[in-house]
Amino acid sequence: MLKLNNHNNNNHNNQKLENFIDEDLIIKTLEATKDCSREWAKRIVARALEMEGLNFFEVSCLLNCDDPEVLEDIFAAARQIKDKIYGDRIVMFAPLYISNLCGNECLYCAFRATNKELARRALTQEEIEREVKNLVDQGHKRVLMVAGESYPHEGFEYVLKSIDTVYKVQSGNGSIRRVNVNIAPLEVEEFRQLKEKGIGTFQLFQETYHVPTYEKMHTGGKKKNFLWRLYAMDRAFQAGIDDVGIGVLFGLYDYKYEILALMQHIKHLEDEFGVGPHTISVPRLEPADGSSVSVEPPFPVTDEQFKKIVAILRIAVPYTGIIMSTRETPKIRRETFAVGVSQISAGSRTNPGGYSVDDFEEHSSQFSLGDHRALDEVINDLVTMKYIPSFCTACYRLGRTGHDFMDMAKPGDIKYHCSLNALSTLLEYLNDYASPRTKEAGEKLIREKLDASDDEKWKTIASEMLEQVKSGKRDCFI
Ligand code: SAM
Ligand code: SF4
């Protein structure tokens, strides 16, 4: 295993770290597969149905294939795999922006240091408490803590304190049971401290794996250092964090290049640590205040391409969760649930303090949203489409992370557990927070799901868990 030094781009032997993204190989493979035939592509899709994932070369073939018949096959395979592994559940979360202070210059982001128009704010612990109470009172159980790369006077301690604050809030029957974190890359020791706080997943997006584009887009601050960011997940693993989430900011560079680079990042983590990422996020560039790059992305990704990206990822890395945020519109979100998305945010605000004010503070947000609906509306929509919105946080609390999660996910066990936990946490939501119309639709869906199952053991456990929730017990999971 590579041991990484802090502060510089050297390993423990003081040798320079290498960029494990092989640009040359990506370009050559894309070139070699550009005339992928329909038969060839269909054979790859058929192999994907074995659910063992796809290799780099196969992914490249599919990325290059725009044949509508093959695309339909890819979507159908993605639907089938999604259903087999994840069933009909969609895990819910909300971002929690604690600070928009930032010392970096990412040309696409409203939080960048030189954006003087932005109202800067780092929430106090009392303000965080108020935000969390608002989220809990909506029904959320899982948050993604987000911050710019500059902390108030306490430094990194601010993040650690904020996590404690989130976990401490109890309101009515609810609390936040899992805090995932999306903050700037840390040193190994800081990652260790983060793990001690009981975080779920550490998320970090490389933004672009294409070095010249990375350099063009990141003109100031610590984030300029491509390798420091690229090796962040290695440092997280070394600190014992084994649930990591990676991602690309689509729109900065050619999506085909980015997906193949993502595959190389996954392979690197598998080779080094024996396990790949827990999740992949697929943010697309959204307009951000004063950022021309964000308004006119250099490599815009169309809705059709976006759907294809999600479906290819689903079949290429079947056991990795795919996260979609409220950057996307309700329509796109609906279309991509079926082909692979397994986690979504809802009712989001991207400005620190956004859940505690009635008026949306335009001038402190990171970017504009595509889906402005409240959590209850999103839940209603999902239930109407026969998806089970899940507020489950069981896995990491039972230590099912990293290898253990993958071992369990592979034989399909995760679907068994997840579907039960999804039903019980949905019923909690319906009883404690839902509007009357959502409650009615949700309860009907739960009855339908029970009736539709022919697995007697599953039905018995589900009925017992639901009875417990009905009689007032909370946080029932297996
Ligand atoms: N500051 C940390 C960092 O950059 O890694 C973490 C938080 S940052 C607020 C989270 C993510 O927001 C970034 O990784 C980037 O992908 C995304 N982002 C920034 N500007 C965006 C925009 N205009 N549209 C969509 N996503 C954006
Ligand atoms: Fe700062 Fe992150 Fe925005 Fe870059 S993306 S300006 S690092 S908050």
mmCIF file of C-alpha atoms and ligand atoms in Angstrom, residues 97 102 106 108-111 146-149 182-185 204-205 207 223 229 249 283-288 294 327 366-367, ligand 1:
data_model
loop_
_atom_site.group_PDB
_atom_site.id
_atom_site.type_symbol
_atom_site.label_atom_id
_atom_site.label_comp_id
_atom_site.label_asym_id
_atom_site.label_seq_id
_atom_site.Cartn_x
_atom_site.Cartn_y
_atom_site.Cartn_z
ATOM 1 C CA TYR A 97 -23.889 23.892 3.928
ATOM 2 C CA CYS A 102 -13.235 29.652 0.522
ATOM 3 C CA CYS A 106 -12.609 27.406 -8.981
ATOM 4 C CA TYR A 108 -17.266 27.543 -11.952
ATOM 5 C CA CYS A 109 -18.221 28.106 -8.304
ATOM 6 C CA ALA A 110 -19.864 31.090 -6.625
ATOM 7 C CA PHE A 111 -17.890 30.442 -3.427
ATOM 8 C CA VAL A 146 -20.614 20.768 2.744
ATOM 9 C CA ALA A 147 -18.122 23.621 3.147
ATOM 10 C CA GLY A 148 -15.722 25.779 1.162
ATOM 11 C CA GLU A 149 -11.989 25.328 1.744
ATOM 12 C CA ASN A 182 -18.061 16.787 1.291
ATOM 13 C CA ILE A 183 -15.191 19.080 2.199
ATOM 14 C CA ALA A 184 -11.733 19.817 0.859
ATOM 15 C CA PRO A 185 -9.046 17.084 0.843
ATOM 16 C CA LEU A 204 -14.854 14.417 -2.935
ATOM 17 C CA PHE A 205 -15.161 15.082 -6.650
ATOM 18 C CA GLU A 207 -14.119 17.817 -10.913
ATOM 19 C CA LYS A 223 -7.116 23.201 -4.883
ATOM 20 C CA ARG A 229 -6.844 16.030 -4.630
ATOM 21 C CA LEU A 249 -18.302 17.779 -12.457
ATOM 22 C CA PRO A 283 -23.106 16.657 -10.780
ATOM 23 C CA ARG A 284 -23.607 18.681 -13.934
ATOM 24 C CA LEU A 285 -22.506 22.316 -14.035
ATOM 25 C CA GLU A 286 -25.254 24.697 -12.962
ATOM 26 C CA PRO A 287 -25.237 28.487 -13.253
ATOM 27 C CA ALA A 288 -23.330 30.087 -10.384
ATOM 28 C CA SER A 294 -20.907 27.758 -15.252
ATOM 29 C CA ARG A 327 -28.998 20.359 -9.478
ATOM 30 C CA GLN A 366 -23.225 27.964 -4.451
ATOM 31 C CA PHE A 367 -25.219 27.419 -7.630
HETATM 32 N N1 SAM B 1 -15.104 22.955 -1.299
HETATM 33 C C1 SAM B 1 -14.972 21.556 -1.385
HETATM 34 C C2 SAM B 1 -14.476 21.110 -2.730
HETATM 35 O O1 SAM B 1 -14.459 21.905 -3.649
HETATM 36 O O2 SAM B 1 -14.128 19.951 -2.833
HETATM 37 C C3 SAM B 1 -16.242 20.780 -1.120
HETATM 38 C C4 SAM B 1 -17.532 21.427 -1.293
HETATM 39 S S1 SAM B 1 -17.903 22.027 -2.930
HETATM 40 C C5 SAM B 1 -19.018 23.203 -2.351
HETATM 41 C C6 SAM B 1 -18.843 20.643 -3.568
HETATM 42 C C7 SAM B 1 -18.895 20.474 -5.056
HETATM 43 O O3 SAM B 1 -19.758 21.431 -5.649
HETATM 44 C C8 SAM B 1 -17.636 20.647 -5.820
HETATM 45 O O4 SAM B 1 -16.819 19.518 -5.701
HETATM 46 C C9 SAM B 1 -18.135 20.864 -7.238
HETATM 47 O O5 SAM B 1 -18.149 19.662 -7.978
HETATM 48 C C10 SAM B 1 -19.584 21.323 -7.043
HETATM 49 N N2 SAM B 1 -19.844 22.587 -7.723
HETATM 50 C C11 SAM B 1 -19.153 23.735 -7.639
HETATM 51 N N3 SAM B 1 -19.676 24.674 -8.462
HETATM 52 C C12 SAM B 1 -20.726 24.090 -9.105
HETATM 53 C C13 SAM B 1 -21.655 24.524 -10.093
HETATM 54 N N4 SAM B 1 -21.612 25.752 -10.604
HETATM 55 N N5 SAM B 1 -22.592 23.658 -10.530
HETATM 56 C C14 SAM B 1 -22.655 22.403 -10.027
HETATM 57 N N6 SAM B 1 -21.804 21.937 -9.087
HETATM 58 C C15 SAM B 1 -20.832 22.766 -8.629
#
